JSON list of C-alpha atoms in Angstrom, two decimals:
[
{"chain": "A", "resi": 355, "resn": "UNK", "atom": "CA", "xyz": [117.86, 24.34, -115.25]},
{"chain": "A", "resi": 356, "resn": "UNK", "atom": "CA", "xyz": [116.32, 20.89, -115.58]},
{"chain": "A", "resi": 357, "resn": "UNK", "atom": "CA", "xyz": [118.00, 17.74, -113.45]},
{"chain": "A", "resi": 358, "resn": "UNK", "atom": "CA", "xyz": [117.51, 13.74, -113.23]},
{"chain": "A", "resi": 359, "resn": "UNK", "atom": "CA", "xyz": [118.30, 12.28, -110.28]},
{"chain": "A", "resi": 360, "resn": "UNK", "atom": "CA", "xyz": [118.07, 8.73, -110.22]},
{"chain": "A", "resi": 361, "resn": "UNK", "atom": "CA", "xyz": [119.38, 6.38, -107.50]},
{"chain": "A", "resi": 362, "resn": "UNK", "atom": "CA", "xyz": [122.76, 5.75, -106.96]},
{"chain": "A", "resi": 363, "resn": "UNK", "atom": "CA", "xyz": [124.20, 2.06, -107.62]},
{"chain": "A", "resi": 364, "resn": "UNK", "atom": "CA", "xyz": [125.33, -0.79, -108.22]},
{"chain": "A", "resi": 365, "resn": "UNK", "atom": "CA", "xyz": [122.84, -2.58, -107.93]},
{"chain": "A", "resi": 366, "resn": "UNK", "atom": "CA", "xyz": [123.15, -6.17, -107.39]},
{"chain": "A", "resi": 367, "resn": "UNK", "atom": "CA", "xyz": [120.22, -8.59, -107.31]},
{"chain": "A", "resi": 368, "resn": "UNK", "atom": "CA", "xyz": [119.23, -12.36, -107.65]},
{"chain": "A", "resi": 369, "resn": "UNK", "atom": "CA", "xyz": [117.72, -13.74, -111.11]},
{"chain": "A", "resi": 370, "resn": "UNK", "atom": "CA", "xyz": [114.03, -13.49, -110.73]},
{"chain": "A", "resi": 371, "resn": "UNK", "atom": "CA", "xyz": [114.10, -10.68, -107.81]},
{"chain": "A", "resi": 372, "resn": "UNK", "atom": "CA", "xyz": [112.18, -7.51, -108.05]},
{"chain": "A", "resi": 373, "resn": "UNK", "atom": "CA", "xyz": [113.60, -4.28, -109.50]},
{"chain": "A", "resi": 374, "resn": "UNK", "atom": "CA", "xyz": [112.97, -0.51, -108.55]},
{"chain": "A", "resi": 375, "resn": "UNK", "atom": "CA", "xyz": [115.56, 2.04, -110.07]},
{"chain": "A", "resi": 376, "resn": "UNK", "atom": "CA", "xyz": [114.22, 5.74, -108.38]},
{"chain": "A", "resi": 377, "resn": "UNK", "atom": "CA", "xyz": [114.59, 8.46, -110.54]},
{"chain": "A", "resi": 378, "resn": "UNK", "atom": "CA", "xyz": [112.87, 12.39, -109.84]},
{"chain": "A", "resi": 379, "resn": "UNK", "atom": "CA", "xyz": [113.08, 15.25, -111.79]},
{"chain": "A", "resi": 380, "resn": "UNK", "atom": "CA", "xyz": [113.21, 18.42, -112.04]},
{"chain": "A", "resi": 381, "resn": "UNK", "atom": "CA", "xyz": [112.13, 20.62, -115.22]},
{"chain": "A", "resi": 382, "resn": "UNK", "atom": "CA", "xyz": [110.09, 23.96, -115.66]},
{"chain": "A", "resi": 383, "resn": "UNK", "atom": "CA", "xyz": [107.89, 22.95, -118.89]},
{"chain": "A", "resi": 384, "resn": "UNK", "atom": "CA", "xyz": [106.35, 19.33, -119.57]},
{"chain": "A", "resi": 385, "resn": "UNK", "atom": "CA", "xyz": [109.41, 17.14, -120.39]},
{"chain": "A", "resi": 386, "resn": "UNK", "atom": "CA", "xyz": [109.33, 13.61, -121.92]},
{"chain": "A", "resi": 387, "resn": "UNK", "atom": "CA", "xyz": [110.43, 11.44, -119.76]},
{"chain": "A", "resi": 388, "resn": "UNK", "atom": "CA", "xyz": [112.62, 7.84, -120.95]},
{"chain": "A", "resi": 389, "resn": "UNK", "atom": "CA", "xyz": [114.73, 5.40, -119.45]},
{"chain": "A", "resi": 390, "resn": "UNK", "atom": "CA", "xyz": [117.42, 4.24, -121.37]},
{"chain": "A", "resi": 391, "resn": "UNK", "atom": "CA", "xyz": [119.68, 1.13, -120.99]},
{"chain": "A", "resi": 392, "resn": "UNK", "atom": "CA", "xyz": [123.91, 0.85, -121.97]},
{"chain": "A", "resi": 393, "resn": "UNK", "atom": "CA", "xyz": [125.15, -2.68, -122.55]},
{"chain": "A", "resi": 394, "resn": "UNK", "atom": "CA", "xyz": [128.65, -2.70, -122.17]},
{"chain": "A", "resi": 395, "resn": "UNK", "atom": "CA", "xyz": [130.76, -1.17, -125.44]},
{"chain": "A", "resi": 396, "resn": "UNK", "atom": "CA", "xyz": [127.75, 0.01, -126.90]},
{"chain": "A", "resi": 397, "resn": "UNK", "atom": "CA", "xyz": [126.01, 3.69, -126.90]},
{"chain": "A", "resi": 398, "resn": "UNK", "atom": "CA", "xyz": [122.40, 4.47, -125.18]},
{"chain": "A", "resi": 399, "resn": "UNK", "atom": "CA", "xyz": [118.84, 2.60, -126.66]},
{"chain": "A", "resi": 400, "resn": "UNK", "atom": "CA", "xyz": [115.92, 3.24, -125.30]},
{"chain": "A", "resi": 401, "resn": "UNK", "atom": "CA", "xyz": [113.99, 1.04, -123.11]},
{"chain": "A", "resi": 402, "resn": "UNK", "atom": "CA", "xyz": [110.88, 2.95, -122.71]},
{"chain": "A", "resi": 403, "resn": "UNK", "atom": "CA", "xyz": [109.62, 6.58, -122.55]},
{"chain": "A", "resi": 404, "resn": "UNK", "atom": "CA", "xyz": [106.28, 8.42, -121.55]},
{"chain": "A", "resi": 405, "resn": "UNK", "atom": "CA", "xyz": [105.68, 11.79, -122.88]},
{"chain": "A", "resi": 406, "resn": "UNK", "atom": "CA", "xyz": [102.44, 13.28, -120.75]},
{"chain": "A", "resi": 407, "resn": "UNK", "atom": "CA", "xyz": [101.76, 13.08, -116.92]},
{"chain": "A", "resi": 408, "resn": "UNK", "atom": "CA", "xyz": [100.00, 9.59, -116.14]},
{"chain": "A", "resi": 409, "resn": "UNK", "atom": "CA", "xyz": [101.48, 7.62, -119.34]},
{"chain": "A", "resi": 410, "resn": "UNK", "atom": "CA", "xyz": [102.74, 4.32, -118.29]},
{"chain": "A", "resi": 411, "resn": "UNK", "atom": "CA", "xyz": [105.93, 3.34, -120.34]},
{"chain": "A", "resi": 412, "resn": "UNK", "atom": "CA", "xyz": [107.07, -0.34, -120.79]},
{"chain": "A", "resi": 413, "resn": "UNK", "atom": "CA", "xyz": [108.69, -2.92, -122.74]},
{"chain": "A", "resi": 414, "resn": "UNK", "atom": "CA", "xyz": [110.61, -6.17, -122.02]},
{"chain": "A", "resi": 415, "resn": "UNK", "atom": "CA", "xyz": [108.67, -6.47, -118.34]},
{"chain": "A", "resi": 416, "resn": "UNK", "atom": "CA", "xyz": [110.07, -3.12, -117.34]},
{"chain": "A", "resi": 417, "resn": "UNK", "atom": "CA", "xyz": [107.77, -0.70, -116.46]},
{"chain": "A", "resi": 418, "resn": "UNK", "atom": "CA", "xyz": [107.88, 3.37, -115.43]},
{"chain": "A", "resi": 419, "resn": "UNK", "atom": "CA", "xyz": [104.50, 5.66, -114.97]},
{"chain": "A", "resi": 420, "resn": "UNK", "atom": "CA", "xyz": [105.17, 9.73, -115.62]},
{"chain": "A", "resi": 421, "resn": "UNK", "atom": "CA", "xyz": [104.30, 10.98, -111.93]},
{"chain": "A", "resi": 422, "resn": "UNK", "atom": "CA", "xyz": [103.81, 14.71, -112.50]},
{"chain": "A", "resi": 423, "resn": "UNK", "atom": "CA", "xyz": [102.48, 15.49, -108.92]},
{"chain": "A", "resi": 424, "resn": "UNK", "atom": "CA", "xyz": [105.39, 13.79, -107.38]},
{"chain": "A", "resi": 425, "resn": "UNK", "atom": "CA", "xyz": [107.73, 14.18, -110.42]},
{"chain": "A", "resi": 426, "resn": "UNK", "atom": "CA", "xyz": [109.17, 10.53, -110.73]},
{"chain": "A", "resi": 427, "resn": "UNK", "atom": "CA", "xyz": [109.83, 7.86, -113.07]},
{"chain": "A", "resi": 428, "resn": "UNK", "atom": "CA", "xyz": [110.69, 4.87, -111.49]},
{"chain": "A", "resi": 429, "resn": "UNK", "atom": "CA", "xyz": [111.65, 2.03, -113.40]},
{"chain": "A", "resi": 430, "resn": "UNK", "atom": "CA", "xyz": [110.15, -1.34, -112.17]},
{"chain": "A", "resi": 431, "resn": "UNK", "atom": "CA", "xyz": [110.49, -4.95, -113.44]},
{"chain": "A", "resi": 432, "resn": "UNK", "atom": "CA", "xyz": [108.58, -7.54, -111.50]},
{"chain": "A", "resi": 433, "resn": "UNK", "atom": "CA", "xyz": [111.60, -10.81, -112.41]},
{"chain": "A", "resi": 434, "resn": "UNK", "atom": "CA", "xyz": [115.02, -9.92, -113.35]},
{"chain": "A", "resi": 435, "resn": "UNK", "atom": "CA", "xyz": [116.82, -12.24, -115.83]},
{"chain": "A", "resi": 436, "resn": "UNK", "atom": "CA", "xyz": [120.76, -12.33, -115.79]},
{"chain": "A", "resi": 437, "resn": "UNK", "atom": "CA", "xyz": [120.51, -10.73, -119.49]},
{"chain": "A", "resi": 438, "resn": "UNK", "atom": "CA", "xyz": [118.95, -7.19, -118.36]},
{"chain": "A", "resi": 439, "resn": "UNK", "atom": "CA", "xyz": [122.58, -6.60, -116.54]},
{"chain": "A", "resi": 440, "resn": "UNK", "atom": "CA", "xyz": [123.88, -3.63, -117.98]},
{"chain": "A", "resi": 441, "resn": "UNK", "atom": "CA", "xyz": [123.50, 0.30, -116.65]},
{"chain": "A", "resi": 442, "resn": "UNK", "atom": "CA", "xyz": [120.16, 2.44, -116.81]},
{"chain": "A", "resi": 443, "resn": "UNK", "atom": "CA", "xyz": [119.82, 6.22, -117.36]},
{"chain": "A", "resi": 444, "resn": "UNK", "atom": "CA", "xyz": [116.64, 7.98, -116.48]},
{"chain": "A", "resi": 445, "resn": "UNK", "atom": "CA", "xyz": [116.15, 11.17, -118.57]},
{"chain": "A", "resi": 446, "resn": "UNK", "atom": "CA", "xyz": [113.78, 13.93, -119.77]},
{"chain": "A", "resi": 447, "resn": "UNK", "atom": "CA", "xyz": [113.52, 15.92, -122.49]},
{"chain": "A", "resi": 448, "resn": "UNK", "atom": "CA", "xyz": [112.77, 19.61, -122.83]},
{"chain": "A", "resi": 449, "resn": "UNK", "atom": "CA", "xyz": [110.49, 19.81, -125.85]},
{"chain": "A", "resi": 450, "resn": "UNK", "atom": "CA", "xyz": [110.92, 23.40, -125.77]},
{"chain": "A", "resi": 451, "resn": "UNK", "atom": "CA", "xyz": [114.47, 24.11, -125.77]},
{"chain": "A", "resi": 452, "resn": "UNK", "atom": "CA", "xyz": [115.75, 22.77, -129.05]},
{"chain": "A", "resi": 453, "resn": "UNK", "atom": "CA", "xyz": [115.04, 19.12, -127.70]},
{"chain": "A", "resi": 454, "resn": "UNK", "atom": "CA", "xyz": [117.80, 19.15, -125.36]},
{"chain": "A", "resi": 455, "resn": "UNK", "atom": "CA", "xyz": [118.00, 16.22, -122.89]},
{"chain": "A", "resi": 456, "resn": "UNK", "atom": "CA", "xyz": [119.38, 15.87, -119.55]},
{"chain": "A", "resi": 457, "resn": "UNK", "atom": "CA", "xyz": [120.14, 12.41, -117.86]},
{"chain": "A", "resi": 458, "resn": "UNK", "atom": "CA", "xyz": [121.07, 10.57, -114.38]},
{"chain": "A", "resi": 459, "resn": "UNK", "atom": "CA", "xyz": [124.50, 9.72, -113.77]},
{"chain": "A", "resi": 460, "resn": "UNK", "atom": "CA", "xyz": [123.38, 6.10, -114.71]},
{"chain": "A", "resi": 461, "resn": "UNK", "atom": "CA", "xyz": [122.36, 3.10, -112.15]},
{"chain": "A", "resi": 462, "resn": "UNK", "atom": "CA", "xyz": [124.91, -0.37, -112.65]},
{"chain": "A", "resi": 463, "resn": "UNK", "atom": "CA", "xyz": [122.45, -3.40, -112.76]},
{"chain": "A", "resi": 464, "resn": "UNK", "atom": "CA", "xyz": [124.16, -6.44, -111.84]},
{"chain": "A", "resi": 465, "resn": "UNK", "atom": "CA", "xyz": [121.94, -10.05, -111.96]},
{"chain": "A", "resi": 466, "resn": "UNK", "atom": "CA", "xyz": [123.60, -13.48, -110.67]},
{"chain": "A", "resi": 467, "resn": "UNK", "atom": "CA", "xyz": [122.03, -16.72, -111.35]},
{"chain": "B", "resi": 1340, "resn": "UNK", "atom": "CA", "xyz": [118.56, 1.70, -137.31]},
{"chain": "B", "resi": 1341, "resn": "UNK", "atom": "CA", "xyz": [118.73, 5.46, -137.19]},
{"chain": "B", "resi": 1342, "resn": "UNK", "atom": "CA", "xyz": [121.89, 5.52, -139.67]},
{"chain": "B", "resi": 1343, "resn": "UNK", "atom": "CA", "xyz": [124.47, 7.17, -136.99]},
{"chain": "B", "resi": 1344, "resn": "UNK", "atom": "CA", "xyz": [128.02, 6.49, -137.45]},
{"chain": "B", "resi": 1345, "resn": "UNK", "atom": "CA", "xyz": [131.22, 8.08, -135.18]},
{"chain": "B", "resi": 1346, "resn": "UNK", "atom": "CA", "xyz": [134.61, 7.82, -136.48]},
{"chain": "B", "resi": 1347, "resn": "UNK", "atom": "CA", "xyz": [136.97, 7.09, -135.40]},
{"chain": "B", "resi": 1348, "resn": "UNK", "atom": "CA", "xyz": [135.99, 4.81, -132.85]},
{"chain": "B", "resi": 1349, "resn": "UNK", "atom": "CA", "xyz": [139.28, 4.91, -131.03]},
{"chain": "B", "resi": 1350, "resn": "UNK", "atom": "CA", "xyz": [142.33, 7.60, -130.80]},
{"chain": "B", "resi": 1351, "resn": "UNK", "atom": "CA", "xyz": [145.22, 7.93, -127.91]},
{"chain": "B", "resi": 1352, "resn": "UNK", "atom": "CA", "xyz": [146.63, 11.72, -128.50]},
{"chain": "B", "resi": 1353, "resn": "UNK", "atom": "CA", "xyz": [148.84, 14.04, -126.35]},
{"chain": "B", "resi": 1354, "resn": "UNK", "atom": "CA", "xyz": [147.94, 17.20, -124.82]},
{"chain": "B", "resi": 1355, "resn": "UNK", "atom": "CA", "xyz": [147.83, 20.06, -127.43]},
{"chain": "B", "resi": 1356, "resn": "UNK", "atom": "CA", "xyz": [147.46, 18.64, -130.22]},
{"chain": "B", "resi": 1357, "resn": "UNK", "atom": "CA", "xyz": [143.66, 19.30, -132.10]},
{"chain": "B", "resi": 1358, "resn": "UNK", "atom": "CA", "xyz": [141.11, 16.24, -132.16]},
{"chain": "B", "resi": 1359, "resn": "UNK", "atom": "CA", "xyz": [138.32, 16.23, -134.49]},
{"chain": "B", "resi": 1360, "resn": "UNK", "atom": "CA", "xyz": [135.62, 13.47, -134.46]},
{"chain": "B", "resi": 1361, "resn": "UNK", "atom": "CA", "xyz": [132.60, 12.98, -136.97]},
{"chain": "B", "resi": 1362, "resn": "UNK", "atom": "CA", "xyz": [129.06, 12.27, -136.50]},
{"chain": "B", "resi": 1363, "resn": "UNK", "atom": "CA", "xyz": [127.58, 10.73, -139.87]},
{"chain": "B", "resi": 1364, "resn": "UNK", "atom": "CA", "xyz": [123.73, 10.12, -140.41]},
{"chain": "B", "resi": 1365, "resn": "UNK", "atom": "CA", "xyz": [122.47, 8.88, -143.39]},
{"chain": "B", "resi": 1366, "resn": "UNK", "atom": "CA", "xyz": [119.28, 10.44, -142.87]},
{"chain": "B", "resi": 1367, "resn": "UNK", "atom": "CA", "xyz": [117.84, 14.06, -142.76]},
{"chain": "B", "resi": 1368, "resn": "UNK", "atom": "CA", "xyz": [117.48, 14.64, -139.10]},
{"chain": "B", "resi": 1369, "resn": "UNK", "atom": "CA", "xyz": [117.31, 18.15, -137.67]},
{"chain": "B", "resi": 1370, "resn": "UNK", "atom": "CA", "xyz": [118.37, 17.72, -134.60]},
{"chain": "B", "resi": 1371, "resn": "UNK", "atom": "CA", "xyz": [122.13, 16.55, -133.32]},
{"chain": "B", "resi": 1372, "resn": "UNK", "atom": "CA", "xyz": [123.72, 16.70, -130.35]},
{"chain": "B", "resi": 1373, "resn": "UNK", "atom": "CA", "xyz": [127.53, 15.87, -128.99]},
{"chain": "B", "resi": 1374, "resn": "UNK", "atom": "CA", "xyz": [127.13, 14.33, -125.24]},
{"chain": "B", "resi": 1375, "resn": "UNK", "atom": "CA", "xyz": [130.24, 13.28, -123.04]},
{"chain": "B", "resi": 1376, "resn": "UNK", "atom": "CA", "xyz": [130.16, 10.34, -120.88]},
{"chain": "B", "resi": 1377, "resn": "UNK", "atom": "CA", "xyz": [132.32, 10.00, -117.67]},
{"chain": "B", "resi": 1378, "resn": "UNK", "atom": "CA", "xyz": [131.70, 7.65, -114.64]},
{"chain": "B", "resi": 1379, "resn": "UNK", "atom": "CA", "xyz": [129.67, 9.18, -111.98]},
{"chain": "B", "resi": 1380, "resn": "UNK", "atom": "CA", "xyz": [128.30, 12.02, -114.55]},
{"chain": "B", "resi": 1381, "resn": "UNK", "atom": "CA", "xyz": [126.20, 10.29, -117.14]},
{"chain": "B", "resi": 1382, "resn": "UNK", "atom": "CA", "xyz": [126.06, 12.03, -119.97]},
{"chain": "B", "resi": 1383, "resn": "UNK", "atom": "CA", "xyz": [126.41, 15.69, -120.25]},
{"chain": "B", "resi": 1384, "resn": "UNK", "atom": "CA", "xyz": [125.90, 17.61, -123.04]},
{"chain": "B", "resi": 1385, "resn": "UNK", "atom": "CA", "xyz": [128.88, 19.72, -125.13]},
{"chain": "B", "resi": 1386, "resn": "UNK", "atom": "CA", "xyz": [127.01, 21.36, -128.10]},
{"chain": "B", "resi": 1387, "resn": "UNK", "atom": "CA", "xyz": [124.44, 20.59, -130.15]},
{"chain": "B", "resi": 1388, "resn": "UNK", "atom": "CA", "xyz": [122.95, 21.77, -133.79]},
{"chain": "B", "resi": 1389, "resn": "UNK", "atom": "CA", "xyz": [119.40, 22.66, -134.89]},
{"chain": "B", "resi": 1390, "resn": "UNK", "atom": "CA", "xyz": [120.08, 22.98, -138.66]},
{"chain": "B", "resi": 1391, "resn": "UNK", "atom": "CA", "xyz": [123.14, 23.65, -141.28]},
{"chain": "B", "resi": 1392, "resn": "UNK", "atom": "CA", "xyz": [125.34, 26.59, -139.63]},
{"chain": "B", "resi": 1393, "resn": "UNK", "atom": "CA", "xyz": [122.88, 26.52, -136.56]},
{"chain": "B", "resi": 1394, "resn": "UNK", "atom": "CA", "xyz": [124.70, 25.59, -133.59]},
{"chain": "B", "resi": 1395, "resn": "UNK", "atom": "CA", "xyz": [124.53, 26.08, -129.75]},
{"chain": "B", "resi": 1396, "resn": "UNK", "atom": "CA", "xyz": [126.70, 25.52, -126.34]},
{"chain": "B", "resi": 1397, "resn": "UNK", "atom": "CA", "xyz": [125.47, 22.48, -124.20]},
{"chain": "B", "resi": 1398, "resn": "UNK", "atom": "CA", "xyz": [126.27, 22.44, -120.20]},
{"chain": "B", "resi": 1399, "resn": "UNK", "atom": "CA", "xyz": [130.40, 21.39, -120.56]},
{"chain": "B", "resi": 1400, "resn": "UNK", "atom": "CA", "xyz": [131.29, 23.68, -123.79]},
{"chain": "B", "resi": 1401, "resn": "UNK", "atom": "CA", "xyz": [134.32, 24.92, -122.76]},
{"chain": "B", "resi": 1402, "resn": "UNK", "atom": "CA", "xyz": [137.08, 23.76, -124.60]},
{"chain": "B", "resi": 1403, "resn": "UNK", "atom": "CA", "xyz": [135.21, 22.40, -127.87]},
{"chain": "B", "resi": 1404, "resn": "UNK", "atom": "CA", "xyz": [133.94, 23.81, -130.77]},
{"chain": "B", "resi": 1405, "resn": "UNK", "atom": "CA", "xyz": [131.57, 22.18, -133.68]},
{"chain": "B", "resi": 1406, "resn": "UNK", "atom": "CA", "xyz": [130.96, 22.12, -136.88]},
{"chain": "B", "resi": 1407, "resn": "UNK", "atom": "CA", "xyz": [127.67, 21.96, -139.35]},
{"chain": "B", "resi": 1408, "resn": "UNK", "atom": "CA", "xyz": [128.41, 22.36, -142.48]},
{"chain": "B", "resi": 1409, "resn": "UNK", "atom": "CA", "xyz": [126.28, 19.39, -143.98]},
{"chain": "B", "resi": 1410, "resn": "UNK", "atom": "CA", "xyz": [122.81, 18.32, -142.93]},
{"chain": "B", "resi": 1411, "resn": "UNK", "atom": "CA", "xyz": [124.80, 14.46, -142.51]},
{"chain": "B", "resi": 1412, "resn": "UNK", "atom": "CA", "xyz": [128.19, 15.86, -141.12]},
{"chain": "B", "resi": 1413, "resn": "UNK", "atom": "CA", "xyz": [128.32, 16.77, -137.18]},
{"chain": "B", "resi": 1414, "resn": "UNK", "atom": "CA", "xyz": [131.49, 18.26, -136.12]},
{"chain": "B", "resi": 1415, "resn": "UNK", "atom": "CA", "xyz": [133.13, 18.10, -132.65]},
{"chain": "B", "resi": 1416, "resn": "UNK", "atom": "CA", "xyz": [136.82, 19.22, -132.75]},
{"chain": "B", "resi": 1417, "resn": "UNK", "atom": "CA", "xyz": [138.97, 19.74, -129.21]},
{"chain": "B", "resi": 1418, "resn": "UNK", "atom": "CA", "xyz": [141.51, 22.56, -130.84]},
{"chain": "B", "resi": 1419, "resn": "UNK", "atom": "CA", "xyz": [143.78, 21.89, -127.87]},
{"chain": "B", "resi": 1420, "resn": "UNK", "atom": "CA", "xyz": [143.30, 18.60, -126.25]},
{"chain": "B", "resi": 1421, "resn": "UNK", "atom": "CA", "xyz": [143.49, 18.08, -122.16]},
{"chain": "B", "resi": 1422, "resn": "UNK", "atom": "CA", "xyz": [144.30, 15.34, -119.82]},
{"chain": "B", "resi": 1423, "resn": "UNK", "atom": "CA", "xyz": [140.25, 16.21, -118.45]},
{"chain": "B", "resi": 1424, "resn": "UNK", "atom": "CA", "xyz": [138.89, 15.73, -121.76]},
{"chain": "B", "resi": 1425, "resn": "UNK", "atom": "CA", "xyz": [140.15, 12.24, -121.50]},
{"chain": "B", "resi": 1426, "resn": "UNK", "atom": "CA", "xyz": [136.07, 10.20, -122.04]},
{"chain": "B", "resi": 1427, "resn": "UNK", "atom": "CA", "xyz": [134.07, 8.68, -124.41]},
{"chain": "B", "resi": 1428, "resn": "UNK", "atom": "CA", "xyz": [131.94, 10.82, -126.31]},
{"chain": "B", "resi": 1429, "resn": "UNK", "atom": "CA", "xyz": [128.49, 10.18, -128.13]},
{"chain": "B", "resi": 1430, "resn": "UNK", "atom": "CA", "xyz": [126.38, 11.87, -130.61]},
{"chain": "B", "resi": 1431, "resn": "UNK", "atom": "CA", "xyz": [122.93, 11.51, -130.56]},
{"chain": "B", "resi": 1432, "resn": "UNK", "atom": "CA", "xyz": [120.21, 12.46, -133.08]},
{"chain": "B", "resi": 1433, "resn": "UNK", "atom": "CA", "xyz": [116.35, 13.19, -132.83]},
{"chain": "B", "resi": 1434, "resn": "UNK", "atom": "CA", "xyz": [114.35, 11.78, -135.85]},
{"chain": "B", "resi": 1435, "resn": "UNK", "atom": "CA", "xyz": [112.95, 14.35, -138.55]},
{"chain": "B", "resi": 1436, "resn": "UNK", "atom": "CA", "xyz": [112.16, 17.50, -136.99]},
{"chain": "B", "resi": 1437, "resn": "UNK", "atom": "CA", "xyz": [111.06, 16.04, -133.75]},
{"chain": "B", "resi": 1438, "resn": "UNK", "atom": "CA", "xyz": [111.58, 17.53, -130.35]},
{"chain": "B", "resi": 1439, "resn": "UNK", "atom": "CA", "xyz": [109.49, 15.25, -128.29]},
{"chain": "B", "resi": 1440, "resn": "UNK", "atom": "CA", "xyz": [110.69, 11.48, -128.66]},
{"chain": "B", "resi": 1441, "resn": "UNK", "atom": "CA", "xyz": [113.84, 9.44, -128.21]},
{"chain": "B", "resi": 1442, "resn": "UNK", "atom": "CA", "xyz": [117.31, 10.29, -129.15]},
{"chain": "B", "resi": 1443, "resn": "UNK", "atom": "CA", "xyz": [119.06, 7.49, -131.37]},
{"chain": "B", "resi": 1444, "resn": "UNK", "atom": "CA", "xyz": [122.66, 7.21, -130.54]},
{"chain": "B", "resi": 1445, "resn": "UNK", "atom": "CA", "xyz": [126.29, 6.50, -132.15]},
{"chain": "B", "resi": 1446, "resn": "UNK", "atom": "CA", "xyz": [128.26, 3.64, -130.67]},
{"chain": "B", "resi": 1447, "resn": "UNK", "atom": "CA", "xyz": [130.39, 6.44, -129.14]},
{"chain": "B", "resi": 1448, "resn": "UNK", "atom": "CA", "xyz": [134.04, 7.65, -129.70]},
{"chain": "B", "resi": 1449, "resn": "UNK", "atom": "CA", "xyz": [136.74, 6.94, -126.81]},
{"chain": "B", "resi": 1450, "resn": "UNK", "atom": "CA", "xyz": [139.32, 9.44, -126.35]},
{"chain": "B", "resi": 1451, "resn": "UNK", "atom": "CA", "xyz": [142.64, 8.95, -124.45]},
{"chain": "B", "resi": 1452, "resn": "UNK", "atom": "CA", "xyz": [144.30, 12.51, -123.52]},
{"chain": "B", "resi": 1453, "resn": "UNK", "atom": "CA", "xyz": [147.97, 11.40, -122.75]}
]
């Protein structure tokens, strides 16, 4: 069946620093792909999604390209503010299974002033 | 906002008794789905529902059932609540009759097994 695996955390970083959150897949059609962020108390939003191979997803300075030869979606932010603290779930969707989506067991994001 | 609401939002029960919790959407969206959440897991999926009466097992059914009864209405009851179902639990839903784009999501439902 299909599988995220994104990379494990915490993840603690300085305000400004650069951010890379690894996440592969595996899937046997042509998933969308999304990363989706969890303040705390709240349920999932999404943060950005790609649904073909070479799409480039981004929003808020995060950014994630749909890799289909190495089947990745890293997320990347070039300057992390203390605000995008919260945890990160990397996930694809099976647009040929009823829609059903499978997600990463989640990456903490800590940022200190 | 995609109109999702979960009741109740809270609820401490003991083992054995039945649990029911509601997913409300004010819209008509096809597709719903029931997801768990427990640390170190992410989410995993319990059942999910392609129309009125059209329901299916997700990857961690056992021990739940569901409900669709109402295009609005989504359904997940535990008949005989365990110490391992203990988690909060979300329900998701995919606007109109997409299968392709993001799933919008309830604020979740914690659940204490005692």
């Amino acid at each position: 069946g299909d599988s995220v695996t994104q990379m494990e955390g915490p993840v603690t970083l300085s305000e400004e620093a650069f951010l890379t959150i690894n996440c592969t897949y595996t899937a046997t059609g042509y998933p969308s792909l999304f990363w989706y962020v969890q303040y705390p108390g709240e349920g999932l939003q999404l943060l950005l999604k790609a649904t073909k191979a070479d799409d480039k997803g981004s929003n808020k300075g995060f950014e994630a390209t749909y890799r289909k030869e190495t089947t990745s979606f890293h997320l990347e932010k070039g300057s992390v503010q203390v605000s995008d603290s919260a945890v990160y779930f990397c996930a694809l969707r099976d647009n040929t299974n009823a829609g059903k989506s499978t997600f990463g067991d989640g990456t903490t994001l800590t940022v200190k002033p | 906002d995609a109109g999702i609401t979960q009741s109740p939002r809270h609820k401490v029960t003991e083992t054995g008794t039945p649990v029911t919790l509601r997913c409300h959407q004010t819209e008509n969206h096809r597709y719903m789905y029931w997801y768990r959440q427990d640390p170190g897991h992410g989410l995993r999926l319990i059942h999910y529902s392609y129309g009125v009466k059209d329901t299916d097992k997700g990857e961690v059914s056992d021990g739940y059932s569901v409900s669709r009864s109402k295009t609005e209405d989504f359904l997940l009851t535990l008949e005989s609540a365990t110490s391992s179902q203990t988690s909060v639990y979300f329900c998701a839903i995919s606007p109109g009759t997409s299968t392709v784009g993001e799933l919008f999501f309830g604020e979740g439902s914690r659940l204490t097994v005692l």
